[in-house]
Short mmCIF file of C-alpha atoms in Angstrom, two decimals:
data_model
loop_
_atom_site.label_atom_id
_atom_site.label_comp_id
_atom_site.label_asym_id
_atom_site.label_seq_id
_atom_site.Cartn_x
_atom_site.Cartn_y
_atom_site.Cartn_z
CA UNK D 1 54.77 -65.40 0.16
CA UNK D 2 53.65 -68.81 -1.15
CA UNK D 3 51.64 -68.26 -4.24
CA UNK D 4 49.75 -70.89 -6.47
CA UNK D 5 48.97 -69.70 -10.05
CA UNK D 6 46.18 -71.60 -11.61
CA UNK D 7 46.61 -71.16 -15.55
CA UNK D 8 49.45 -70.52 -17.68
CA UNK D 9 48.82 -67.45 -19.76
CA UNK D 10 50.34 -64.35 -20.04
CA UNK D 11 48.94 -62.58 -16.78
CA UNK D 12 49.86 -65.63 -14.57
CA UNK D 13 53.50 -65.78 -16.00
CA UNK D 14 54.20 -62.21 -16.15
CA UNK D 15 52.87 -61.80 -12.47
CA UNK D 16 55.35 -64.71 -11.36
CA UNK D 17 58.28 -63.09 -13.14
CA UNK D 18 57.53 -59.40 -11.35
CA UNK D 19 57.05 -60.85 -7.90
CA UNK D 20 60.43 -63.00 -8.42
CA UNK D 21 62.13 -59.96 -9.40
CA UNK D 22 61.12 -57.80 -6.45
CA UNK D 23 61.74 -60.87 -3.87
CA UNK D 24 63.26 -63.77 -5.05
CA UNK D 25 62.14 -65.73 -1.71
CA UNK D 26 58.68 -65.90 -2.89
CA UNK D 27 57.48 -69.64 -3.48
CA UNK D 28 55.45 -69.53 -6.86
CA UNK D 29 53.91 -72.42 -8.53
CA UNK D 30 52.10 -72.41 -11.79
CA UNK D 31 49.55 -74.99 -12.70
CA UNK D 32 48.76 -75.49 -16.33
CA UNK D 33 46.15 -77.88 -17.61
CA UNK D 34 47.84 -78.21 -21.13
CA UNK D 35 50.88 -79.51 -22.44
CA UNK D 36 54.15 -77.23 -22.56
CA UNK D 37 53.94 -75.33 -26.19
CA UNK D 38 50.39 -76.44 -26.94
CA UNK D 39 48.66 -73.03 -26.79
CA UNK D 40 45.86 -72.33 -29.29
CA UNK D 41 46.19 -69.19 -30.89
CA UNK D 42 47.93 -67.47 -33.91
CA UNK D 43 49.26 -63.81 -33.16
CA UNK D 44 48.51 -61.50 -30.51
CA UNK D 45 48.84 -57.85 -30.88
CA UNK D 46 50.53 -55.02 -28.64
CA UNK D 47 51.24 -51.18 -28.98
CA UNK D 48 54.11 -48.64 -28.16
CA UNK D 49 52.75 -47.84 -24.89
CA UNK D 50 52.70 -51.41 -23.63
CA UNK D 51 56.22 -52.26 -25.41
CA UNK D 52 57.65 -49.25 -23.06
CA UNK D 53 56.25 -50.60 -19.93
CA UNK D 54 57.64 -53.79 -20.54
CA UNK D 55 61.09 -52.71 -21.06
CA UNK D 56 60.57 -50.62 -17.51
CA UNK D 57 59.23 -53.80 -15.58
CA UNK D 58 61.65 -56.55 -16.81
CA UNK D 59 64.15 -55.86 -19.73
CA UNK D 60 65.29 -59.18 -19.95
CA UNK D 61 61.99 -60.80 -21.09
CA UNK D 62 61.04 -57.28 -23.11
CA UNK D 63 64.18 -57.81 -25.02
CA UNK D 64 63.06 -61.40 -26.02
CA UNK D 65 59.71 -60.39 -26.87
CA UNK D 66 60.92 -57.47 -29.25
CA UNK D 67 63.40 -59.74 -31.09
CA UNK D 68 60.70 -62.19 -31.62
CA UNK D 69 57.90 -59.24 -32.59
CA UNK D 70 57.24 -57.77 -36.19
CA UNK D 71 56.02 -54.27 -36.42
CA UNK D 72 53.66 -52.32 -38.80
CA UNK D 73 52.94 -48.52 -38.66
CA UNK D 74 49.96 -48.46 -41.11
CA UNK D 75 46.40 -50.09 -41.67
CA UNK D 76 44.56 -50.61 -44.89
CA UNK D 77 40.88 -50.69 -45.43
CA UNK D 78 39.78 -52.73 -48.35
CA UNK D 79 36.13 -52.68 -49.51
CA UNK D 80 35.62 -55.17 -52.46
CA UNK D 81 35.29 -53.26 -55.63
CA UNK D 82 34.98 -49.86 -53.88
CA UNK D 83 38.06 -48.55 -52.49
CA UNK D 84 41.59 -49.35 -51.13
CA UNK D 85 42.86 -46.86 -48.71
CA UNK D 86 46.22 -46.93 -46.59
CA UNK D 87 46.17 -44.88 -43.38
CA UNK D 88 49.51 -44.21 -41.52
CA UNK D 89 49.19 -44.69 -37.83
CA UNK D 90 50.42 -42.49 -35.30
CA UNK D 91 51.59 -45.53 -32.91
CA UNK D 92 53.44 -48.59 -34.18
CA UNK D 93 51.53 -51.92 -33.72
CA UNK D 94 53.49 -55.00 -33.04
CA UNK D 95 52.53 -58.64 -33.69
CA UNK D 96 54.02 -62.08 -31.79
CA UNK D 97 53.21 -65.70 -31.84
CA UNK D 98 50.91 -66.33 -28.80
CA UNK D 99 53.04 -69.61 -28.62
CA UNK D 100 56.18 -67.65 -28.72
CA UNK D 101 55.08 -65.36 -26.25
CA UNK D 102 54.31 -67.71 -23.81
CA UNK D 103 57.49 -69.56 -24.45
CA UNK D 104 59.53 -66.39 -23.52
CA UNK D 105 57.55 -65.73 -20.61
CA UNK D 106 57.72 -69.34 -19.15
CA UNK D 107 61.57 -69.60 -19.69
CA UNK D 108 62.23 -66.05 -17.90
CA UNK D 109 59.98 -67.27 -15.07
CA UNK D 110 61.41 -70.67 -14.73
CA UNK D 111 65.05 -68.73 -14.97
CA UNK D 112 64.01 -67.07 -11.69
CA UNK D 113 62.88 -69.92 -10.05
CA UNK D 114 59.34 -70.26 -10.60
CA UNK D 115 57.78 -74.00 -10.89
CA UNK D 116 55.52 -74.59 -13.45
CA UNK D 117 53.68 -77.53 -13.57
CA UNK D 118 52.32 -78.61 -16.89
CA UNK D 119 49.51 -80.73 -17.42
CA UNK D 120 47.89 -80.16 -13.99
CA UNK D 121 44.24 -79.15 -13.87
CA UNK D 122 43.08 -77.32 -10.86
CA UNK D 123 39.59 -76.70 -9.93
CA UNK D 124 39.57 -76.24 -6.36
CA UNK D 125 41.89 -74.00 -4.28
CA UNK D 126 42.02 -76.53 -1.38
CA UNK D 127 44.19 -78.53 -3.33
CA UNK D 128 46.87 -75.98 -1.88
CA UNK D 129 45.69 -75.03 1.21
CA UNK D 130 48.83 -73.69 2.56
CA UNK D 131 48.92 -71.09 -0.23
CA UNK D 132 48.96 -67.33 1.06
CA UNK D 133 47.63 -66.47 -2.42
CA UNK D 134 45.58 -68.21 -5.32
CA UNK D 135 45.77 -66.34 -8.58
CA UNK D 136 43.28 -67.34 -10.99
CA UNK D 137 44.14 -66.91 -14.58
CA UNK D 138 42.63 -69.80 -15.92
CA UNK D 139 40.58 -68.05 -18.70
CA UNK D 140 37.25 -66.96 -19.32
CA UNK D 141 35.78 -70.22 -18.35
CA UNK D 142 37.63 -70.07 -14.96
CA UNK D 143 36.66 -72.98 -12.83
CA UNK D 144 38.10 -71.18 -9.62
CA UNK D 145 35.89 -68.25 -10.48
CA UNK D 146 32.85 -70.41 -11.13
CA UNK D 147 33.21 -72.36 -7.87
CA UNK D 148 32.59 -68.97 -6.06
CA UNK D 149 30.41 -67.32 -8.60
CA UNK D 150 27.83 -66.08 -6.20
CA UNK D 151 30.90 -64.12 -4.67
CA UNK D 152 32.58 -62.79 -7.83
CA UNK D 153 29.41 -62.21 -9.76
CA UNK D 154 30.42 -62.97 -13.47
CA UNK D 155 28.29 -61.71 -16.34
CA UNK D 156 28.49 -62.41 -19.80
CA UNK D 157 27.15 -60.11 -22.71
CA UNK D 158 27.18 -62.08 -25.84
CA UNK D 159 27.72 -60.61 -29.44
CA UNK D 160 25.15 -60.64 -32.24
CA UNK D 161 28.12 -61.63 -34.70
CA UNK D 162 30.10 -64.61 -35.32
CA UNK D 163 33.70 -65.05 -35.92
CA UNK D 164 36.44 -67.55 -36.63
CA UNK D 165 40.18 -66.86 -35.58
CA UNK D 166 42.40 -68.04 -38.36
CA UNK D 167 46.01 -68.14 -39.20
CA UNK D 168 47.24 -67.72 -42.86
CA UNK D 169 50.95 -67.60 -44.65
CA UNK D 170 49.98 -64.28 -46.12
CA UNK D 171 52.19 -61.71 -44.45
CA UNK D 172 50.24 -58.44 -44.38
CA UNK D 173 52.47 -55.51 -44.41
CA UNK D 174 49.80 -53.41 -42.71
CA UNK D 175 46.92 -54.24 -40.27
CA UNK D 176 44.20 -55.12 -42.91
CA UNK D 177 40.38 -54.82 -42.72
CA UNK D 178 38.78 -56.03 -45.60
CA UNK D 179 34.89 -55.91 -46.53
CA UNK D 180 33.16 -58.11 -48.72
CA UNK D 181 29.52 -58.07 -50.01
CA UNK D 182 27.87 -61.23 -50.99
CA UNK D 183 24.24 -61.92 -51.75
CA UNK D 184 23.87 -62.98 -48.12
CA UNK D 185 25.31 -59.85 -46.50
CA UNK D 186 28.75 -58.38 -45.65
CA UNK D 187 31.41 -60.57 -44.14
CA UNK D 188 34.86 -58.92 -43.22
CA UNK D 189 38.33 -59.86 -41.85
CA UNK D 190 40.87 -58.50 -39.55
CA UNK D 191 44.54 -59.40 -40.80
CA UNK D 192 47.80 -58.70 -39.03
CA UNK D 193 51.20 -60.32 -39.17
CA UNK D 194 52.75 -61.83 -36.16
CA UNK D 195 55.94 -63.38 -37.84
CA UNK D 196 57.87 -63.16 -40.96
CA UNK D 197 56.10 -66.24 -42.05
CA UNK D 198 52.40 -66.18 -40.96
CA UNK D 199 49.60 -63.63 -40.09
CA UNK D 200 46.47 -63.79 -38.00
CA UNK D 201 43.23 -63.65 -40.08
CA UNK D 202 39.92 -63.12 -37.88
CA UNK D 203 36.75 -63.49 -40.12
CA UNK D 204 33.36 -62.04 -38.75
CA UNK D 205 29.86 -61.70 -40.29
CA UNK D 206 26.24 -61.90 -38.94
CA UNK D 207 24.84 -65.20 -38.34
CA UNK D 208 22.27 -64.58 -41.31
CA UNK D 209 25.24 -64.50 -43.77
CA UNK D 210 26.89 -67.01 -42.16
CA UNK D 211 23.93 -69.35 -42.75
CA UNK D 212 23.60 -68.17 -46.07
CA UNK D 213 27.01 -68.74 -47.02
CA UNK D 214 26.53 -72.52 -46.00
CA UNK D 215 29.36 -71.78 -43.36
CA UNK D 216 27.33 -73.22 -40.58
CA UNK D 217 27.16 -76.70 -42.40
CA UNK D 218 30.35 -77.68 -43.87
CA UNK D 219 33.32 -79.01 -42.26
CA UNK D 220 36.54 -76.70 -41.57
CA UNK D 221 38.18 -77.43 -45.07
CA UNK D 222 35.02 -76.56 -46.87
CA UNK D 223 34.45 -73.43 -44.66
CA UNK D 224 38.00 -72.52 -45.47
CA UNK D 225 37.62 -73.02 -49.18
CA UNK D 226 34.55 -70.71 -49.22
CA UNK D 227 36.35 -68.00 -47.30
CA UNK D 228 39.60 -68.29 -49.35
CA UNK D 229 37.26 -67.53 -52.46
CA UNK D 230 35.75 -64.54 -50.69
CA UNK D 231 39.14 -62.99 -49.52
CA UNK D 232 41.05 -64.17 -52.53
CA UNK D 233 42.17 -60.55 -53.40
CA UNK D 234 43.83 -59.94 -49.84
CA UNK D 235 45.00 -63.41 -49.42
CA UNK D 236 46.99 -63.42 -52.90
CA UNK D 237 46.56 -67.03 -53.18
CA UNK D 238 47.86 -68.00 -49.54
CA UNK D 239 45.69 -70.51 -47.70
CA UNK D 240 43.70 -70.08 -44.49
CA UNK D 241 44.82 -72.41 -41.57
CA UNK D 242 42.49 -73.44 -38.97
CA UNK D 243 41.81 -75.38 -36.00
CA UNK D 244 39.58 -78.25 -36.75
CA UNK D 245 37.50 -79.66 -33.73
CA UNK D 246 37.65 -83.52 -33.11
CA UNK D 247 34.82 -84.09 -35.34
CA UNK D 248 36.22 -81.73 -38.05
CA UNK D 249 33.69 -78.96 -37.59
CA UNK D 250 35.01 -75.12 -37.85
CA UNK D 251 35.53 -73.22 -34.66
CA UNK D 252 32.91 -70.34 -35.11
CA UNK D 253 31.83 -68.52 -32.03
CA UNK D 254 30.09 -65.54 -30.69
CA UNK D 255 32.35 -63.36 -28.61
CA UNK D 256 31.49 -63.27 -24.98
CA UNK D 257 32.34 -60.09 -22.94
CA UNK D 258 32.74 -60.81 -19.29
CA UNK D 259 32.73 -58.51 -16.33
CA UNK D 260 32.86 -59.76 -12.39
CA UNK D 261 31.26 -57.74 -9.89
CA UNK D 262 34.32 -58.26 -7.39
CA UNK D 263 37.80 -59.71 -8.50
CA UNK D 264 38.86 -61.14 -5.15
CA UNK D 265 37.70 -63.37 -2.24
CA UNK D 266 39.52 -64.48 0.73
CA UNK D 267 42.83 -65.46 -1.03
CA UNK D 268 41.76 -65.99 -4.47
CA UNK D 269 42.13 -63.12 -6.89
CA UNK D 270 41.18 -62.95 -10.63
CA UNK D 271 43.61 -61.70 -13.54
CA UNK D 272 43.32 -61.51 -17.19
CA UNK D 273 40.27 -63.30 -18.89
CA UNK D 274 39.00 -64.85 -15.90
CA UNK D 275 38.38 -61.66 -14.51
CA UNK D 276 37.26 -59.56 -18.05
CA UNK D 277 37.32 -59.93 -21.53
CA UNK D 278 37.31 -56.97 -24.43
CA UNK D 279 36.34 -57.61 -27.96
CA UNK D 280 39.23 -58.52 -30.16
CA UNK D 281 38.49 -55.56 -32.55
CA UNK D 282 40.57 -53.23 -30.33
CA UNK D 283 43.69 -55.89 -29.89
CA UNK D 284 43.86 -55.16 -26.12
CA UNK D 285 43.42 -58.59 -24.40
CA UNK D 286 47.28 -59.16 -23.91
CA UNK D 287 48.17 -56.07 -22.93
CA UNK D 288 45.23 -55.79 -20.28
CA UNK D 289 46.28 -59.30 -18.92
CA UNK D 290 50.09 -58.19 -18.49
CA UNK D 291 48.68 -54.87 -17.09
CA UNK D 292 46.69 -57.09 -14.15
CA UNK D 293 49.72 -58.93 -13.64
CA UNK D 294 52.00 -55.57 -13.03
CA UNK D 295 49.37 -53.72 -10.99
CA UNK D 296 48.68 -57.26 -8.55
CA UNK D 297 52.41 -57.28 -8.16
CA UNK D 298 52.90 -53.51 -7.37
CA UNK D 299 50.27 -53.75 -4.45
CA UNK D 300 51.42 -56.92 -3.12
CA UNK D 301 55.10 -55.06 -2.75
CA UNK D 302 53.65 -51.79 -1.43
CA UNK D 303 50.90 -53.09 0.85
CA UNK D 304 51.48 -55.09 4.25
CA UNK D 305 48.04 -56.71 4.49
CA UNK D 306 46.55 -58.99 1.81
CA UNK D 307 43.19 -57.90 1.81
CA UNK D 308 44.26 -54.33 1.44
CA UNK D 309 46.59 -55.27 -1.25
CA UNK D 310 43.91 -56.83 -3.41
CA UNK D 311 41.42 -54.53 -2.65
CA UNK D 312 43.82 -51.77 -4.09
CA UNK D 313 44.50 -53.99 -6.94
CA UNK D 314 41.00 -54.38 -7.73
CA UNK D 315 40.52 -50.49 -7.60
CA UNK D 316 43.52 -49.58 -9.80
CA UNK D 317 42.91 -52.45 -12.48
CA UNK D 318 39.04 -51.40 -12.85
CA UNK D 319 39.91 -47.93 -13.18
CA UNK D 320 42.25 -48.51 -15.95
CA UNK D 321 39.91 -51.09 -17.67
CA UNK D 322 37.20 -48.55 -18.02
CA UNK D 323 38.44 -46.76 -21.31
CA UNK D 324 39.36 -50.26 -23.18
CA UNK D 325 35.95 -51.59 -22.16
CA UNK D 326 34.14 -48.62 -23.49
CA UNK D 327 36.16 -48.69 -26.74
CA UNK D 328 35.63 -52.37 -26.99
CA UNK D 329 31.87 -52.09 -26.58
CA UNK D 330 31.63 -49.46 -29.28
CA UNK D 331 33.96 -51.19 -31.83
CA UNK D 332 31.99 -54.42 -31.25
CA UNK D 333 28.83 -52.19 -32.03
CA UNK D 334 30.28 -50.62 -35.09
CA UNK D 335 30.60 -53.98 -36.70
CA UNK D 336 27.33 -55.19 -35.43
CA UNK D 337 25.73 -52.29 -37.31
CA UNK D 338 27.89 -52.20 -40.41
CA UNK D 339 24.90 -51.31 -43.08
CA UNK D 340 24.75 -48.15 -41.09
CA UNK D 341 28.04 -47.18 -42.30
CA UNK D 342 29.30 -49.21 -45.10
CA UNK D 343 27.05 -47.72 -47.90
CA UNK D 344 28.67 -44.46 -47.51
CA UNK D 345 31.38 -43.16 -49.79
CA UNK D 346 34.75 -45.02 -49.24
CA UNK D 347 36.27 -41.84 -47.35
CA UNK D 348 33.42 -41.50 -45.19
CA UNK D 349 33.38 -45.31 -44.38
CA UNK D 350 37.04 -45.26 -43.65
CA UNK D 351 37.00 -42.28 -41.36
CA UNK D 352 33.93 -43.80 -39.40
CA UNK D 353 35.79 -47.21 -38.81
CA UNK D 354 38.82 -45.31 -37.43
CA UNK D 355 36.46 -43.54 -35.11
CA UNK D 356 34.50 -46.64 -34.08
CA UNK D 357 35.74 -46.20 -30.60
CA UNK D 358 33.56 -42.82 -30.31
CA UNK D 359 31.02 -42.82 -27.62
CA UNK D 360 28.98 -40.20 -29.65
CA UNK D 361 28.88 -41.99 -33.28
CA UNK D 362 26.25 -44.43 -32.80
CA UNK D 363 23.85 -41.49 -31.89
CA UNK D 364 24.88 -39.15 -34.67
CA UNK D 365 23.87 -39.79 -38.35
CA UNK D 366 26.78 -41.07 -40.24
CA UNK D 367 27.07 -38.29 -42.63
CA UNK D 368 26.72 -35.56 -40.03
CA UNK D 369 29.70 -37.23 -37.56
CA UNK D 370 31.67 -37.38 -40.80
CA UNK D 371 31.48 -33.52 -41.10
CA UNK D 372 32.09 -32.92 -37.48
CA UNK D 373 35.27 -34.94 -37.99
CA UNK D 374 36.31 -32.76 -40.92
CA UNK D 375 35.68 -29.76 -39.13
CA UNK D 376 37.35 -30.68 -36.16
CA UNK D 377 40.58 -31.26 -38.29
CA UNK D 378 40.62 -35.11 -37.22
CA UNK D 379 40.38 -36.96 -40.58
CA UNK D 380 42.38 -39.86 -40.75
CA UNK D 381 43.15 -39.45 -36.99
CA UNK D 382 42.66 -41.60 -33.79
CA UNK D 383 43.63 -44.76 -35.45
CA UNK D 384 45.35 -45.86 -32.36
CA UNK D 385 44.00 -49.52 -32.00
CA UNK D 386 44.21 -50.86 -28.59
CA UNK D 387 43.41 -47.59 -26.94
#
């Protein structure tokens, strides 16, 4: 096959690797609009299940990813001036620099004969009309998807809370949730290491708290100074590292959950964030992108007809996505309704936080849900982030 992959993210890079492994004669080119090594993003997470899948699919890239990853097997919940609780996980978590992950996958793809054209933006599949397959992996704002928006049917749900994605030189030993109460409401962060020198720190709050703290008005440097003071206890004097816009403003966002009615149209197919997004609080985005790549490569290998293969890919990937999508929705809503849980006893808060993926929890009084959890013997259980 002649394949054009638009976007040089994890999904397209891994897809090209798997396609070349099953048939080196495939003619595959990846088109990425940014320069090599210029990706934004601090660290990404993955879990034992994905780690095992990577080894089965391509041991060479899996070994390189393993060697560049850091590991944790516990998480910490810190509620300012009330409690700090450490919980052991049943499943190991891993962090890796997004830049390093993409570098590993790009190097592996090129070693197998994949061509990567950097600084090449594609918005129209007609630019390579002789391609048998066009894989749109160009992110949540996919130009190829939106060109056929009436067919794909993209829908966005914008979350209530506002967040900023930061780095820090503080290396967390465990996955950290830290909650700080201010006169304007609660603000909290998710922190996890992704190398021996750095961690990711995602900070979130309601728009009201954001405005009340003055985070809506200042330049990024001013915002970071405020946040470093608020989270001084967990940062231990380490700085936060941001990504200033051209005008110096901070990169605060509302998370957008994307779904598409269908994932393929003619010879164009969606993968990764072009097809779907899940809230960052479950840490599943990279794993789901790689899963798309794996399923698509498998169906193209097994099916003789392109339309049949793309339809099978869409069915299987959508089925695999249902559980993490549900978990992500419930997790995002837990944080959007934080006042419902945060004023309870520390042990109740920690347990309810760990069960935030639950379908039932939003409909049961928190104290009653906590008692059900104790009776079921599951206190401290089901803390498998990314499930």
